[in-house]
PDB file of C-alpha atoms and ligand atoms in Angstrom:
ATOM      1  CA  MET A   1      32.184 -23.980   0.430  1.00  0.00           C
ATOM      2  CA  THR A   2      34.660 -26.730   0.519  1.00  0.00           C
ATOM      3  CA  PRO A   3      37.722 -26.837  -2.022  1.00  0.00           C
ATOM      4  CA  SER A   4      37.606 -29.918  -4.298  1.00  0.00           C
ATOM      5  CA  THR A   5      40.465 -32.274  -4.903  1.00  0.00           C
ATOM      6  CA  GLU A   6      39.837 -32.313  -8.703  1.00  0.00           C
ATOM      7  CA  SER A   7      40.361 -29.384 -10.480  1.00  0.00           C
ATOM      8  CA  ALA A   8      37.282 -27.264 -11.345  1.00  0.00           C
ATOM      9  CA  MET A   9      36.279 -26.501 -14.919  1.00  0.00           C
ATOM     10  CA  LEU A  10      34.438 -23.538 -15.925  1.00  0.00           C
ATOM     11  CA  VAL A  11      30.869 -24.175 -16.692  1.00  0.00           C
ATOM     12  CA  ASP A  12      28.995 -22.334 -19.313  1.00  0.00           C
ATOM     13  CA  PHE A  13      25.607 -24.221 -18.775  1.00  0.00           C
ATOM     14  CA  HIS A  14      23.552 -22.112 -21.402  1.00  0.00           C
ATOM     15  CA  CYS A  15      25.200 -21.076 -24.737  1.00  0.00           C
ATOM     16  CA  HIS A  16      24.135 -21.380 -28.317  1.00  0.00           C
ATOM     17  CA  LEU A  17      27.418 -22.862 -30.262  1.00  0.00           C
ATOM     18  CA  ASP A  18      25.069 -23.479 -33.212  1.00  0.00           C
ATOM     19  CA  LEU A  19      24.312 -19.651 -33.719  1.00  0.00           C
ATOM     20  CA  PHE A  20      28.228 -18.978 -34.453  1.00  0.00           C
ATOM     21  CA  PRO A  21      29.127 -18.320 -37.966  1.00  0.00           C
ATOM     22  CA  ASP A  22      31.337 -21.496 -37.885  1.00  0.00           C
ATOM     23  CA  MET A  23      29.808 -24.058 -35.375  1.00  0.00           C
ATOM     24  CA  ASP A  24      32.428 -26.560 -35.566  1.00  0.00           C
ATOM     25  CA  ALA A  25      35.203 -23.837 -34.629  1.00  0.00           C
ATOM     26  CA  ALA A  26      32.890 -22.877 -31.758  1.00  0.00           C
ATOM     27  CA  ILE A  27      32.562 -26.526 -30.453  1.00  0.00           C
ATOM     28  CA  ALA A  28      36.148 -27.126 -30.676  1.00  0.00           C
ATOM     29  CA  ALA A  29      36.881 -23.839 -28.935  1.00  0.00           C
ATOM     30  CA  ALA A  30      34.979 -24.707 -26.197  1.00  0.00           C
ATOM     31  CA  GLU A  31      36.513 -28.110 -25.944  1.00  0.00           C
ATOM     32  CA  SER A  32      39.909 -27.083 -25.897  1.00  0.00           C
ATOM     33  CA  ALA A  33      39.300 -24.318 -23.552  1.00  0.00           C
ATOM     34  CA  GLY A  34      38.176 -27.065 -21.187  1.00  0.00           C
ATOM     35  CA  VAL A  35      34.647 -25.115 -20.416  1.00  0.00           C
ATOM     36  CA  LEU A  36      31.760 -27.635 -19.532  1.00  0.00           C
ATOM     37  CA  SER A  37      29.463 -26.299 -21.928  1.00  0.00           C
ATOM     38  CA  LEU A  38      25.772 -26.830 -22.597  1.00  0.00           C
ATOM     39  CA  THR A  39      24.922 -25.512 -25.908  1.00  0.00           C
ATOM     40  CA  VAL A  40      21.115 -25.315 -26.452  1.00  0.00           C
ATOM     41  CA  THR A  41      19.133 -25.712 -29.738  1.00  0.00           C
ATOM     42  CA  THR A  42      16.057 -23.471 -30.464  1.00  0.00           C
ATOM     43  CA  THR A  43      14.488 -25.820 -32.920  1.00  0.00           C
ATOM     44  CA  PRO A  44      14.508 -29.718 -33.073  1.00  0.00           C
ATOM     45  CA  ARG A  45      15.605 -29.533 -36.805  1.00  0.00           C
ATOM     46  CA  ALA A  46      19.003 -28.549 -35.290  1.00  0.00           C
ATOM     47  CA  TRP A  47      19.305 -31.188 -32.841  1.00  0.00           C
ATOM     48  CA  PRO A  48      21.124 -34.132 -34.926  1.00  0.00           C
ATOM     49  CA  ARG A  49      24.013 -31.850 -35.962  1.00  0.00           C
ATOM     50  CA  ASN A  50      24.532 -30.355 -32.515  1.00  0.00           C
ATOM     51  CA  ARG A  51      24.118 -33.920 -31.058  1.00  0.00           C
ATOM     52  CA  ASP A  52      26.482 -35.470 -33.381  1.00  0.00           C
ATOM     53  CA  LEU A  53      29.294 -32.763 -32.926  1.00  0.00           C
ATOM     54  CA  ALA A  54      29.035 -32.764 -29.206  1.00  0.00           C
ATOM     55  CA  SER A  55      29.091 -36.225 -29.059  1.00  0.00           C
ATOM     56  CA  ARG A  56      32.770 -36.181 -30.371  1.00  0.00           C
ATOM     57  CA  THR A  57      33.990 -34.031 -27.344  1.00  0.00           C
ATOM     58  CA  ARG A  58      34.546 -34.436 -23.793  1.00  0.00           C
ATOM     59  CA  ASN A  59      33.243 -30.988 -22.497  1.00  0.00           C
ATOM     60  CA  VAL A  60      30.442 -29.893 -24.800  1.00  0.00           C
ATOM     61  CA  LYS A  61      27.182 -31.119 -24.078  1.00  0.00           C
ATOM     62  CA  SER A  62      23.947 -30.628 -26.382  1.00  0.00           C
ATOM     63  CA  GLY A  63      20.312 -29.779 -25.684  1.00  0.00           C
ATOM     64  CA  LEU A  64      17.121 -30.533 -27.296  1.00  0.00           C
ATOM     65  CA  GLY A  65      15.128 -27.194 -27.729  1.00  0.00           C
ATOM     66  CA  LEU A  66      11.938 -25.641 -28.738  1.00  0.00           C
ATOM     67  CA  HIS A  67      12.579 -21.805 -28.178  1.00  0.00           C
ATOM     68  CA  PRO A  68       9.454 -20.028 -26.819  1.00  0.00           C
ATOM     69  CA  GLN A  69      10.134 -17.221 -29.005  1.00  0.00           C
ATOM     70  CA  LEU A  70      10.012 -19.482 -32.244  1.00  0.00           C
ATOM     71  CA  VAL A  71       6.999 -21.415 -31.206  1.00  0.00           C
ATOM     72  CA  ALA A  72       4.636 -19.007 -32.897  1.00  0.00           C
ATOM     73  CA  GLU A  73       5.843 -20.496 -36.065  1.00  0.00           C
ATOM     74  CA  ARG A  74       7.320 -23.731 -35.311  1.00  0.00           C
ATOM     75  CA  ALA A  75       4.905 -25.190 -32.779  1.00  0.00           C
ATOM     76  CA  SER A  76       4.394 -27.903 -35.712  1.00  0.00           C
ATOM     77  CA  GLU A  77       7.890 -29.152 -34.827  1.00  0.00           C
ATOM     78  CA  LEU A  78       6.861 -30.579 -31.524  1.00  0.00           C
ATOM     79  CA  GLY A  79       6.321 -34.045 -32.750  1.00  0.00           C
ATOM     80  CA  LEU A  80       9.969 -34.015 -34.204  1.00  0.00           C
ATOM     81  CA  TRP A  81      11.062 -32.752 -30.691  1.00  0.00           C
ATOM     82  CA  GLU A  82       9.472 -35.753 -29.301  1.00  0.00           C
ATOM     83  CA  GLN A  83      10.734 -38.013 -31.436  1.00  0.00           C
ATOM     84  CA  PHE A  84      14.197 -36.873 -30.406  1.00  0.00           C
ATOM     85  CA  LEU A  85      13.692 -36.831 -26.796  1.00  0.00           C
ATOM     86  CA  PRO A  86      14.639 -40.367 -25.870  1.00  0.00           C
ATOM     87  CA  GLU A  87      17.984 -39.536 -27.275  1.00  0.00           C
ATOM     88  CA  ALA A  88      18.669 -36.148 -25.232  1.00  0.00           C
ATOM     89  CA  ARG A  89      19.698 -36.044 -21.630  1.00  0.00           C
ATOM     90  CA  PHE A  90      19.684 -32.023 -21.758  1.00  0.00           C
ATOM     91  CA  VAL A  91      16.407 -30.212 -22.820  1.00  0.00           C
ATOM     92  CA  GLY A  92      16.751 -26.627 -23.884  1.00  0.00           C
ATOM     93  CA  GLU A  93      16.221 -23.842 -24.771  1.00  0.00           C
ATOM     94  CA  VAL A  94      12.215 -24.497 -23.792  1.00  0.00           C
ATOM     95  CA  GLY A  95      10.256 -22.053 -21.407  1.00  0.00           C
ATOM     96  CA  LEU A  96       8.135 -19.240 -22.015  1.00  0.00           C
ATOM     97  CA  ASP A  97       8.399 -15.598 -23.144  1.00  0.00           C
ATOM     98  CA  GLY A  98       6.073 -13.006 -22.069  1.00  0.00           C
ATOM     99  CA  GLY A  99       7.852 -10.187 -23.774  1.00  0.00           C
ATOM    100  CA  PRO A 100       5.791  -7.835 -25.900  1.00  0.00           C
ATOM    101  CA  HIS A 101       6.824  -9.527 -28.969  1.00  0.00           C
ATOM    102  CA  TYR A 102       5.848 -12.862 -28.096  1.00  0.00           C
ATOM    103  CA  TYR A 103       3.059 -12.428 -25.643  1.00  0.00           C
ATOM    104  CA  GLN A 104       0.611 -13.311 -28.484  1.00  0.00           C
ATOM    105  CA  SER A 105       1.954 -16.570 -28.870  1.00  0.00           C
ATOM    106  CA  MET A 106       1.186 -17.254 -25.130  1.00  0.00           C
ATOM    107  CA  PRO A 107      -1.754 -19.652 -25.306  1.00  0.00           C
ATOM    108  CA  GLU A 108       0.441 -21.711 -27.980  1.00  0.00           C
ATOM    109  CA  GLN A 109       3.470 -21.363 -25.723  1.00  0.00           C
ATOM    110  CA  LEU A 110       1.731 -22.679 -22.784  1.00  0.00           C
ATOM    111  CA  ARG A 111       0.554 -25.674 -24.441  1.00  0.00           C
ATOM    112  CA  VAL A 112       4.013 -26.748 -25.700  1.00  0.00           C
ATOM    113  CA  PHE A 113       5.980 -26.050 -22.671  1.00  0.00           C
ATOM    114  CA  GLU A 114       3.233 -28.273 -20.543  1.00  0.00           C
ATOM    115  CA  ARG A 115       3.742 -30.837 -23.329  1.00  0.00           C
ATOM    116  CA  ILE A 116       7.413 -30.684 -22.990  1.00  0.00           C
ATOM    117  CA  LEU A 117       7.227 -30.895 -19.243  1.00  0.00           C
ATOM    118  CA  VAL A 118       4.582 -33.901 -19.339  1.00  0.00           C
ATOM    119  CA  LYS A 119       7.319 -35.673 -21.727  1.00  0.00           C
ATOM    120  CA  CYS A 120      10.263 -34.882 -19.670  1.00  0.00           C
ATOM    121  CA  ALA A 121       8.611 -35.944 -16.619  1.00  0.00           C
ATOM    122  CA  ASN A 122       7.445 -39.418 -18.035  1.00  0.00           C
ATOM    123  CA  ALA A 123      10.861 -40.010 -19.571  1.00  0.00           C
ATOM    124  CA  GLY A 124      12.494 -39.280 -16.081  1.00  0.00           C
ATOM    125  CA  GLY A 125      16.331 -37.908 -15.570  1.00  0.00           C
ATOM    126  CA  LYS A 126      16.390 -35.105 -17.840  1.00  0.00           C
ATOM    127  CA  ILE A 127      17.702 -31.597 -17.302  1.00  0.00           C
ATOM    128  CA  LEU A 128      16.038 -28.641 -18.727  1.00  0.00           C
ATOM    129  CA  THR A 129      17.375 -25.157 -19.264  1.00  0.00           C
ATOM    130  CA  VAL A 130      14.588 -22.929 -19.158  1.00  0.00           C
ATOM    131  CA  HIS A 131      13.790 -19.372 -20.495  1.00  0.00           C
ATOM    132  CA  SER A 132      11.047 -17.637 -18.420  1.00  0.00           C
ATOM    133  CA  TYR A 133      11.393 -13.580 -19.321  1.00  0.00           C
ATOM    134  CA  ARG A 134       8.486 -11.771 -18.226  1.00  0.00           C
ATOM    135  CA  ALA A 135       6.773 -15.293 -17.491  1.00  0.00           C
ATOM    136  CA  ALA A 136       8.662 -16.297 -14.502  1.00  0.00           C
ATOM    137  CA  SER A 137       4.995 -17.320 -12.497  1.00  0.00           C
ATOM    138  CA  LYS A 138       3.618 -18.963 -15.523  1.00  0.00           C
ATOM    139  CA  VAL A 139       6.823 -21.097 -15.848  1.00  0.00           C
ATOM    140  CA  LEU A 140       6.849 -21.946 -12.086  1.00  0.00           C
ATOM    141  CA  ASP A 141       3.262 -22.933 -12.405  1.00  0.00           C
ATOM    142  CA  LEU A 142       3.648 -25.371 -15.003  1.00  0.00           C
ATOM    143  CA  ILE A 143       6.973 -26.941 -13.388  1.00  0.00           C
ATOM    144  CA  GLU A 144       5.074 -27.406 -10.241  1.00  0.00           C
ATOM    145  CA  ASN A 145       2.247 -28.944 -12.007  1.00  0.00           C
ATOM    146  CA  TYR A 146       4.133 -31.292 -14.294  1.00  0.00           C
ATOM    147  CA  LEU A 147       7.668 -31.851 -13.508  1.00  0.00           C
ATOM    148  CA  PRO A 148       8.288 -32.919  -9.791  1.00  0.00           C
ATOM    149  CA  PRO A 149      11.855 -32.742  -8.985  1.00  0.00           C
ATOM    150  CA  GLU A 150      12.336 -36.443  -8.600  1.00  0.00           C
ATOM    151  CA  ARG A 151      11.380 -36.630 -12.389  1.00  0.00           C
ATOM    152  CA  GLY A 152      13.561 -34.189 -13.852  1.00  0.00           C
ATOM    153  CA  ARG A 153      15.671 -30.989 -12.797  1.00  0.00           C
ATOM    154  CA  VAL A 154      15.209 -27.576 -14.105  1.00  0.00           C
ATOM    155  CA  VAL A 155      17.799 -24.825 -14.648  1.00  0.00           C
ATOM    156  CA  LEU A 156      16.074 -21.168 -14.780  1.00  0.00           C
ATOM    157  CA  HIS A 157      18.472 -19.393 -17.292  1.00  0.00           C
ATOM    158  CA  TRP A 158      18.779 -15.785 -16.991  1.00  0.00           C
ATOM    159  CA  PHE A 159      16.174 -15.430 -14.501  1.00  0.00           C
ATOM    160  CA  THR A 160      14.509 -12.059 -14.131  1.00  0.00           C
ATOM    161  CA  GLY A 161      11.478 -12.791 -12.061  1.00  0.00           C
ATOM    162  CA  SER A 162      10.586 -11.024  -8.611  1.00  0.00           C
ATOM    163  CA  LYS A 163      12.250 -11.950  -5.071  1.00  0.00           C
ATOM    164  CA  SER A 164       9.021 -13.756  -4.489  1.00  0.00           C
ATOM    165  CA  GLU A 165       9.250 -15.923  -7.727  1.00  0.00           C
ATOM    166  CA  ALA A 166      12.958 -16.506  -6.668  1.00  0.00           C
ATOM    167  CA  GLN A 167      11.873 -17.802  -3.254  1.00  0.00           C
ATOM    168  CA  ARG A 168       9.148 -20.335  -5.089  1.00  0.00           C
ATOM    169  CA  ALA A 169      11.703 -21.300  -7.432  1.00  0.00           C
ATOM    170  CA  ILE A 170      14.342 -22.267  -4.905  1.00  0.00           C
ATOM    171  CA  GLY A 171      11.271 -24.324  -3.184  1.00  0.00           C
ATOM    172  CA  LEU A 172      10.831 -26.088  -6.340  1.00  0.00           C
ATOM    173  CA  GLY A 173      14.419 -26.918  -6.386  1.00  0.00           C
ATOM    174  CA  CYS A 174      15.306 -25.183  -9.417  1.00  0.00           C
ATOM    175  CA  TYR A 175      19.039 -24.128 -10.315  1.00  0.00           C
ATOM    176  CA  PHE A 176      19.850 -20.917 -11.693  1.00  0.00           C
ATOM    177  CA  SER A 177      22.519 -19.924 -14.523  1.00  0.00           C
ATOM    178  CA  VAL A 178      23.763 -16.675 -13.875  1.00  0.00           C
ATOM    179  CA  ASN A 179      25.695 -14.559 -16.819  1.00  0.00           C
ATOM    180  CA  SER A 180      27.753 -11.502 -16.745  1.00  0.00           C
ATOM    181  CA  GLU A 181      24.606  -9.274 -18.118  1.00  0.00           C
ATOM    182  CA  MET A 182      22.830 -10.232 -14.829  1.00  0.00           C
ATOM    183  CA  LEU A 183      25.560  -9.651 -12.650  1.00  0.00           C
ATOM    184  CA  ARG A 184      25.664  -6.268 -13.756  1.00  0.00           C
ATOM    185  CA  SER A 185      22.017  -5.425 -12.803  1.00  0.00           C
ATOM    186  CA  GLU A 186      21.468  -4.284  -9.363  1.00  0.00           C
ATOM    187  CA  ARG A 187      17.898  -5.727  -9.342  1.00  0.00           C
ATOM    188  CA  SER A 188      19.441  -9.319 -10.590  1.00  0.00           C
ATOM    189  CA  GLN A 189      22.251  -8.778  -7.645  1.00  0.00           C
ATOM    190  CA  GLU A 190      19.916  -8.633  -5.047  1.00  0.00           C
ATOM    191  CA  ILE A 191      18.035 -11.869  -6.357  1.00  0.00           C
ATOM    192  CA  ILE A 192      21.277 -13.628  -6.778  1.00  0.00           C
ATOM    193  CA  ARG A 193      22.228 -13.001  -3.066  1.00  0.00           C
ATOM    194  CA  LEU A 194      19.140 -14.855  -2.113  1.00  0.00           C
ATOM    195  CA  LEU A 195      19.906 -18.159  -4.144  1.00  0.00           C
ATOM    196  CA  PRO A 196      21.418 -21.374  -2.273  1.00  0.00           C
ATOM    197  CA  PHE A 197      25.077 -21.653  -3.090  1.00  0.00           C
ATOM    198  CA  ASP A 198      24.416 -25.173  -4.101  1.00  0.00           C
ATOM    199  CA  LYS A 199      21.638 -24.026  -6.752  1.00  0.00           C
ATOM    200  CA  LEU A 200      24.185 -21.574  -8.554  1.00  0.00           C
ATOM    201  CA  LEU A 201      25.497 -22.217 -12.132  1.00  0.00           C
ATOM    202  CA  THR A 202      27.070 -20.032 -14.644  1.00  0.00           C
ATOM    203  CA  GLU A 203      26.219 -19.419 -18.282  1.00  0.00           C
ATOM    204  CA  THR A 204      27.275 -16.779 -21.021  1.00  0.00           C
ATOM    205  CA  ASP A 205      24.048 -17.086 -23.465  1.00  0.00           C
ATOM    206  CA  ALA A 206      26.806 -16.899 -26.206  1.00  0.00           C
ATOM    207  CA  PRO A 207      27.023 -15.485 -28.611  1.00  0.00           C
ATOM    208  CA  PHE A 208      24.021 -12.930 -27.435  1.00  0.00           C
ATOM    209  CA  ILE A 209      25.980 -11.181 -24.537  1.00  0.00           C
ATOM    210  CA  GLU A 210      28.904  -8.857 -25.449  1.00  0.00           C
ATOM    211  CA  VAL A 211      32.249  -9.206 -23.681  1.00  0.00           C
ATOM    212  CA  GLN A 212      34.335  -6.555 -24.605  1.00  0.00           C
ATOM    213  CA  GLY A 213      32.586  -5.449 -27.723  1.00  0.00           C
ATOM    214  CA  LYS A 214      32.607  -8.731 -29.172  1.00  0.00           C
ATOM    215  CA  PRO A 215      29.913 -11.601 -29.002  1.00  0.00           C
ATOM    216  CA  SER A 216      30.445 -13.705 -25.979  1.00  0.00           C
ATOM    217  CA  ARG A 217      32.161 -17.465 -26.321  1.00  0.00           C
ATOM    218  CA  PRO A 218      32.023 -20.057 -23.615  1.00  0.00           C
ATOM    219  CA  ALA A 219      35.584 -19.320 -22.128  1.00  0.00           C
ATOM    220  CA  ASP A 220      34.200 -15.665 -21.475  1.00  0.00           C
ATOM    221  CA  VAL A 221      32.230 -17.229 -18.626  1.00  0.00           C
ATOM    222  CA  GLN A 222      35.165 -16.355 -16.479  1.00  0.00           C
ATOM    223  CA  SER A 223      33.952 -12.897 -16.222  1.00  0.00           C
ATOM    224  CA  ALA A 224      30.526 -14.246 -14.818  1.00  0.00           C
ATOM    225  CA  VAL A 225      32.523 -16.332 -12.238  1.00  0.00           C
ATOM    226  CA  ASP A 226      34.679 -13.213 -11.152  1.00  0.00           C
ATOM    227  CA  SER A 227      31.695 -10.720 -10.757  1.00  0.00           C
ATOM    228  CA  LEU A 228      29.674 -13.595  -8.772  1.00  0.00           C
ATOM    229  CA  ALA A 229      32.778 -13.970  -6.703  1.00  0.00           C
ATOM    230  CA  ALA A 230      32.473 -10.033  -5.971  1.00  0.00           C
ATOM    231  CA  LEU A 231      29.011 -10.339  -5.278  1.00  0.00           C
ATOM    232  CA  LEU A 232      29.265 -13.235  -2.808  1.00  0.00           C
ATOM    233  CA  GLY A 233      32.689 -12.118  -1.219  1.00  0.00           C
ATOM    234  CA  ARG A 234      34.337 -15.109  -2.302  1.00  0.00           C
ATOM    235  CA  THR A 235      37.437 -15.798  -4.468  1.00  0.00           C
ATOM    236  CA  SER A 236      36.991 -16.590  -8.038  1.00  0.00           C
ATOM    237  CA  SER A 237      38.578 -19.833  -7.614  1.00  0.00           C
ATOM    238  CA  GLU A 238      36.238 -20.559  -4.775  1.00  0.00           C
ATOM    239  CA  VAL A 239      33.142 -19.771  -6.953  1.00  0.00           C
ATOM    240  CA  ARG A 240      34.537 -21.714  -9.796  1.00  0.00           C
ATOM    241  CA  ASP A 241      34.989 -25.071  -7.776  1.00  0.00           C
ATOM    242  CA  LEU A 242      31.559 -24.516  -6.377  1.00  0.00           C
ATOM    243  CA  VAL A 243      29.820 -23.974  -9.853  1.00  0.00           C
ATOM    244  CA  TYR A 244      31.755 -26.916 -10.895  1.00  0.00           C
ATOM    245  CA  GLN A 245      30.692 -29.042  -8.158  1.00  0.00           C
ATOM    246  CA  ASN A 246      27.228 -28.010  -8.717  1.00  0.00           C
ATOM    247  CA  ALA A 247      27.381 -28.854 -12.185  1.00  0.00           C
ATOM    248  CA  LYS A 248      28.707 -32.374 -11.464  1.00  0.00           C
ATOM    249  CA  THR A 249      26.053 -32.967  -8.777  1.00  0.00           C
ATOM    250  CA  LEU A 250      23.448 -31.750 -11.330  1.00  0.00           C
ATOM    251  CA  ILE A 251      24.487 -34.261 -14.229  1.00  0.00           C
ATOM    252  CA  SER A 252      25.285 -37.190 -11.918  1.00  0.00           C
TER     253      SER A 252
HETATM  254 MN1   MN B 301      19.462 -18.626 -24.910  1.00  0.00          MN
END
């Protein structure tokens, strides 16, 4: 890890600022805390407001999403997602969820995610933040078939797949955004140790993960940086530099 000359910002590459009771305040807080934040949407209907608020900031980017857990009710919004795609550099939250509550909609989820990947590949230059809970192999199959690395980049958000699935994702050039909850899990720690340093990012998934009994905010990503540093035997500032450089490389 080489120290950067420019001072590194904290990076929260997956949060949901539009799910906070006061979205304007949540975006303003991320902006003034100086956290490079990617706020994702779960439905394309939320895009215009997210896009507009994020465009007035330096540090907050917004993603155009269609969350796999919502596909059962909102697959009809895929057309709207496609309509907005030319405006979006970042795409997410998208992906597949194979958990017991959502497994029934898997055929529809597969159809939607395939379409999203094809559209991103056609457009080129998109950066995707991807949900793969209990569906890592299927997610990787679709990425391999429809989104070659030179047509778009994938960040696996809160990856919970196996070691062999992690190896496969590494081979496909995926990035991984890790959060404080993952870093508490021994199983996830083993996976994180396998990941190439240049593919590591951090996230909060705010407001979903609690920090000290409260819903997390982007600035709480510091705790993921600290835990990651402890796991990798590095200092927090080395990890902060590394993650910021990785984010800059990915975005530029
Ligand atoms: Mn999320």
